Amino acid sequence: MQLLASNKVFGGLHQRYSHQAESTQCEMTFAVYLPPQATAEQPVPLLYWLSGLTCSDENFMQKAGAFKVAAELGMAIVAPDTSPRGEGVADDPEGAYDLGLGAGFYINATQLPWAKHYQMYRYISEELPALLEQHFPVTQQRAIAGHSMGGHGALSIAFKNPERFSSVSAFSPICQPTTCPWGQKAFTAYLGSVQQAWQEHDSSLLIKRLTPEQHLPLLIDQGSDDSFLAEQLKSETLVDAAKQLNYAINFRMQQGYDHSYFFIASFIEDHLRFHYKYF
């Protein structure tokens, strides 16, 4: 790993690193916040934050205002990049924001030219945890959260691996990517036209595979004034599926809030305290 930056904040350290990733076959960047309680003798639990379209590892760390509460609770946070990057990594030829760089969708691509580098599911669920738990003072207690495309990533990864996480939360998640324009475009490119492959990354379908014992504590905040709500996010599909399963999720429609980091900053403390309760 190469340390790119280090800043002291609320008694802890915010650091950015790059490393050569085996899964994505390129250099990946992530940011980690270590609270003041984190030492080799006293490792702390870790929250994975997955960001949305166009974001990198920097957006959440700079805009969410999470460090004060994380320092109080003694919780580490990691924010990986949203896609592979670098020379030779495929990108949308028209420069669209919803495909290619910044739009990895947290899945393993199977179609060319994407398959070589776009292995974000493997990176988030396997390689990055192994790296963090080997080199940083963190425990194997993990929670996962995200926003928009990252909310889709957090939910789908948690539902596919409920034994790895103690809780999951999301802001404005893409709940049914198989039926929304963002998801259909990305899944067609990355996974091809076979719908069964798409279903393996659709949270509104994955939730139905869980047994009652696998029902993780789940908090979702959605802004009522989010311009993407009806066409892209489709939160009602997940809420309806949870009701059918008697899965007691905490879904909160926040009146007047939109899709921005102003929304995330307003409620991030709730999410950190929610996850801490289940560590």
XYZ file of C-alpha atoms in Angstrom:
279
model
C 0.000 0.000 0.000
C 1.053 3.583 -0.620
C -0.073 6.301 1.774
C -1.390 9.234 -0.266
C -2.563 11.579 2.492
C -3.028 11.688 6.256
C -5.010 14.203 8.299
C -5.774 14.325 12.004
C -9.461 14.923 12.701
C -11.392 14.670 15.987
C -8.412 12.936 17.551
C -8.293 10.217 14.921
C -6.728 9.862 11.490
C -8.235 10.144 8.021
C -5.904 8.467 5.529
C -5.976 7.730 1.808
C -4.157 4.743 0.342
C -3.599 3.209 -3.066
C -2.726 -0.413 -3.709
C -2.513 -2.845 -6.583
C -5.682 -4.940 -6.443
C -5.720 -8.511 -7.643
C -9.478 -8.565 -8.192
C -9.676 -5.474 -10.423
C -6.160 -5.856 -11.867
C -5.417 -2.178 -11.405
C -4.466 0.335 -8.754
C -7.342 1.017 -6.366
C -7.734 3.860 -3.898
C -9.589 3.870 -0.598
C -9.915 6.199 2.371
C -10.097 5.054 5.981
C -10.954 6.885 9.179
C -9.394 5.439 12.338
C -10.861 6.881 15.557
C -8.563 7.718 18.483
C -9.513 4.457 20.236
C -8.053 2.328 17.413
C -4.797 0.666 18.443
C -3.147 -2.662 17.777
C -4.077 -3.663 21.338
C -7.651 -2.376 20.960
C -8.917 -2.777 17.385
C -12.297 -1.261 16.573
C -15.293 -2.301 14.443
C -15.471 -1.086 10.848
C -18.232 0.465 8.748
C -17.958 0.050 4.976
C -19.374 3.037 3.087
C -20.181 2.595 -0.619
C -20.680 5.800 -2.604
C -22.869 6.511 -5.614
C -22.501 7.354 -9.292
C -19.665 9.763 -10.217
C -18.150 9.511 -6.720
C -14.738 8.342 -5.548
C -13.364 7.540 -2.098
C -13.271 11.262 -1.313
C -16.931 12.319 -1.482
C -18.229 10.767 1.720
C -15.136 11.531 3.746
C -15.186 15.221 2.826
C -18.929 15.930 2.775
C -20.783 13.643 5.181
C -19.528 15.051 8.494
C -19.215 11.592 10.034
C -15.920 11.872 11.912
C -17.098 13.480 15.156
C -19.597 10.731 15.940
C -17.280 7.983 14.668
C -14.602 9.280 17.053
C -17.066 9.348 19.932
C -18.240 5.788 19.257
C -14.848 4.319 18.433
C -15.856 3.203 14.952
C -13.607 3.028 11.897
C -14.985 3.882 8.446
C -13.650 2.841 5.068
C -14.741 4.433 1.787
C -13.495 2.558 -1.287
C -13.610 3.945 -4.805
C -16.721 3.271 -6.878
C -14.940 1.641 -9.815
C -11.550 0.609 -11.131
C -9.547 3.399 -12.767
C -6.345 3.966 -14.657
C -4.780 3.412 -18.053
C -6.440 0.608 -19.946
C -9.565 0.481 -17.770
C -12.685 0.513 -19.947
C -14.978 3.534 -19.852
C -18.159 4.540 -21.629
C -17.074 5.789 -25.080
C -19.566 8.645 -24.871
C -18.450 9.673 -21.402
C -21.776 8.908 -19.723
C -21.789 9.246 -15.940
C -23.833 6.084 -15.341
C -21.475 3.568 -16.984
C -17.746 2.954 -16.710
C -15.468 5.021 -14.486
C -17.264 6.021 -11.301
C -20.077 3.565 -12.024
C -18.917 0.085 -11.079
C -22.291 -0.921 -9.533
C -20.477 -3.243 -7.102
C -20.856 -6.315 -9.322
C -18.465 -8.654 -11.141
C -18.669 -7.918 -14.852
C -18.705 -10.908 -17.193
C -18.764 -9.110 -20.561
C -15.886 -7.573 -22.515
C -14.307 -5.057 -22.293
C -15.530 -4.675 -18.710
C -14.748 -8.120 -17.274
C -10.990 -7.617 -16.926
C -11.199 -4.791 -14.378
C -14.807 -4.365 -13.229
C -14.779 -6.934 -10.416
C -16.104 -4.646 -7.726
C -18.191 -7.245 -5.887
C -15.123 -9.400 -5.324
C -13.062 -6.359 -4.360
C -15.570 -5.108 -1.754
C -16.644 -8.448 -0.323
C -13.301 -10.279 -0.292
C -10.094 -8.430 -1.144
C -10.610 -5.148 0.688
C -11.762 -6.742 3.988
C -8.762 -9.065 3.975
C -6.421 -6.130 3.360
C -7.957 -3.938 6.041
C -8.096 -6.629 8.691
C -4.463 -7.532 8.062
C -2.962 -4.030 8.080
C -5.235 -1.840 10.249
C -6.413 -1.996 13.876
C -9.931 -3.159 13.022
C -11.889 -6.198 14.139
C -13.954 -8.596 12.044
C -17.100 -6.815 13.213
C -18.387 -5.218 10.020
C -21.366 -3.099 9.040
C -22.130 -1.791 5.559
C -23.903 1.314 4.259
C -24.132 3.353 1.087
C -25.864 5.982 -1.009
C -27.737 5.596 -4.309
C -25.665 3.155 -6.420
C -23.739 2.530 -3.215
C -26.989 1.878 -1.388
C -27.700 -0.781 -3.999
C -24.209 -2.153 -3.363
C -24.604 -2.167 0.420
C -27.995 -3.897 0.330
C -27.118 -6.472 -2.320
C -23.758 -7.362 -0.765
C -25.311 -7.656 2.699
C -28.189 -9.796 1.437
C -25.752 -12.108 -0.354
C -23.449 -12.318 2.687
C -25.576 -11.800 5.813
C -23.118 -13.735 7.973
C -20.389 -11.137 7.317
C -22.227 -8.077 8.621
C -23.973 -7.086 11.823
C -26.216 -4.459 10.171
C -26.880 -2.624 6.907
C -28.184 0.844 6.034
C -28.696 3.001 2.975
C -29.545 6.492 1.809
C -31.682 6.661 -1.356
C -30.682 3.176 -2.582
C -31.392 1.791 -6.061
C -33.713 -0.940 -4.814
C -34.667 -2.671 -8.067
C -31.891 -2.143 -10.637
C -33.327 -4.785 -12.994
C -36.232 -2.456 -13.827
C -34.707 1.043 -13.699
C -32.775 2.809 -16.487
C -29.517 3.097 -14.522
C -29.493 -0.577 -13.627
C -30.640 -1.872 -17.003
C -27.934 0.083 -18.818
C -25.160 -1.054 -16.468
C -26.311 -4.672 -16.195
C -26.645 -5.045 -19.961
C -23.098 -3.773 -20.443
C -21.460 -5.583 -17.542
C -23.492 -8.812 -17.397
C -25.061 -9.219 -20.833
C -28.697 -9.743 -21.688
C -29.434 -12.800 -19.528
C -31.900 -11.631 -16.887
C -30.949 -14.356 -14.417
C -27.510 -12.795 -14.036
C -29.123 -9.431 -13.285
C -31.291 -10.930 -10.556
C -28.191 -11.906 -8.585
C -27.655 -8.198 -7.838
C -31.234 -6.965 -7.329
C -31.965 -6.255 -3.667
C -35.745 -6.418 -4.095
C -35.262 -10.048 -5.222
C -32.313 -11.029 -3.039
C -34.208 -10.099 0.115
C -36.723 -12.841 -0.668
C -34.012 -15.499 -0.414
C -33.186 -14.684 3.198
C -34.397 -16.859 6.032
C -35.741 -15.106 9.151
C -32.439 -15.883 10.890
C -30.620 -13.930 8.167
C -32.653 -10.734 8.562
C -30.025 -8.130 9.373
C -31.003 -4.906 11.149
C -31.788 -2.545 8.265
C -32.249 1.238 8.160
C -33.129 3.151 4.982
C -33.553 6.914 4.662
C -35.171 8.296 1.523
C -35.830 11.942 0.707
C -39.352 12.781 -0.453
C -38.020 15.447 -2.857
C -35.483 13.139 -4.502
C -35.835 13.628 -8.262
C -34.683 10.034 -8.890
C -37.167 8.370 -6.543
C -39.901 7.179 -8.907
C -37.918 6.204 -12.001
C -34.555 5.067 -10.661
C -34.712 4.184 -6.971
C -38.054 2.343 -6.643
C -37.886 2.044 -2.866
C -41.449 0.733 -2.695
C -40.309 -2.554 -4.263
C -38.022 -3.302 -1.329
C -40.498 -2.089 1.285
C -43.252 -4.267 -0.201
C -40.966 -7.307 -0.349
C -39.974 -6.816 3.278
C -43.618 -6.614 4.340
C -44.397 -9.870 2.568
C -41.526 -11.527 4.442
C -42.345 -9.958 7.821
C -38.866 -8.436 7.676
C -39.037 -5.504 10.091
C -36.933 -2.935 8.251
C -36.814 0.692 9.380
C -37.727 2.745 6.298
C -37.961 6.506 6.838
C -39.309 8.900 4.227
C -37.686 12.215 5.098
C -39.877 15.092 3.988
C -38.291 17.807 1.840
C -34.886 16.142 1.426
C -33.286 15.401 -1.934
C -30.527 13.108 -3.256
C -27.542 15.200 -2.198
C -24.906 15.061 0.514
C -26.901 17.707 2.384
C -29.369 14.862 2.973
C -26.647 12.416 4.018
C -25.030 14.923 6.389
C -28.401 15.516 8.047
C -28.888 11.883 9.090
C -25.451 10.248 9.088
C -25.280 10.404 12.881
C -28.429 8.275 13.087
C -26.857 5.687 10.806
C -23.576 5.512 12.735
C -25.397 5.086 16.039
C -27.676 2.495 14.452
C -24.715 0.387 13.339
C -22.855 0.811 16.615
C -25.839 -0.621 18.492
C -25.374 -3.953 16.708
C -21.594 -4.297 16.957
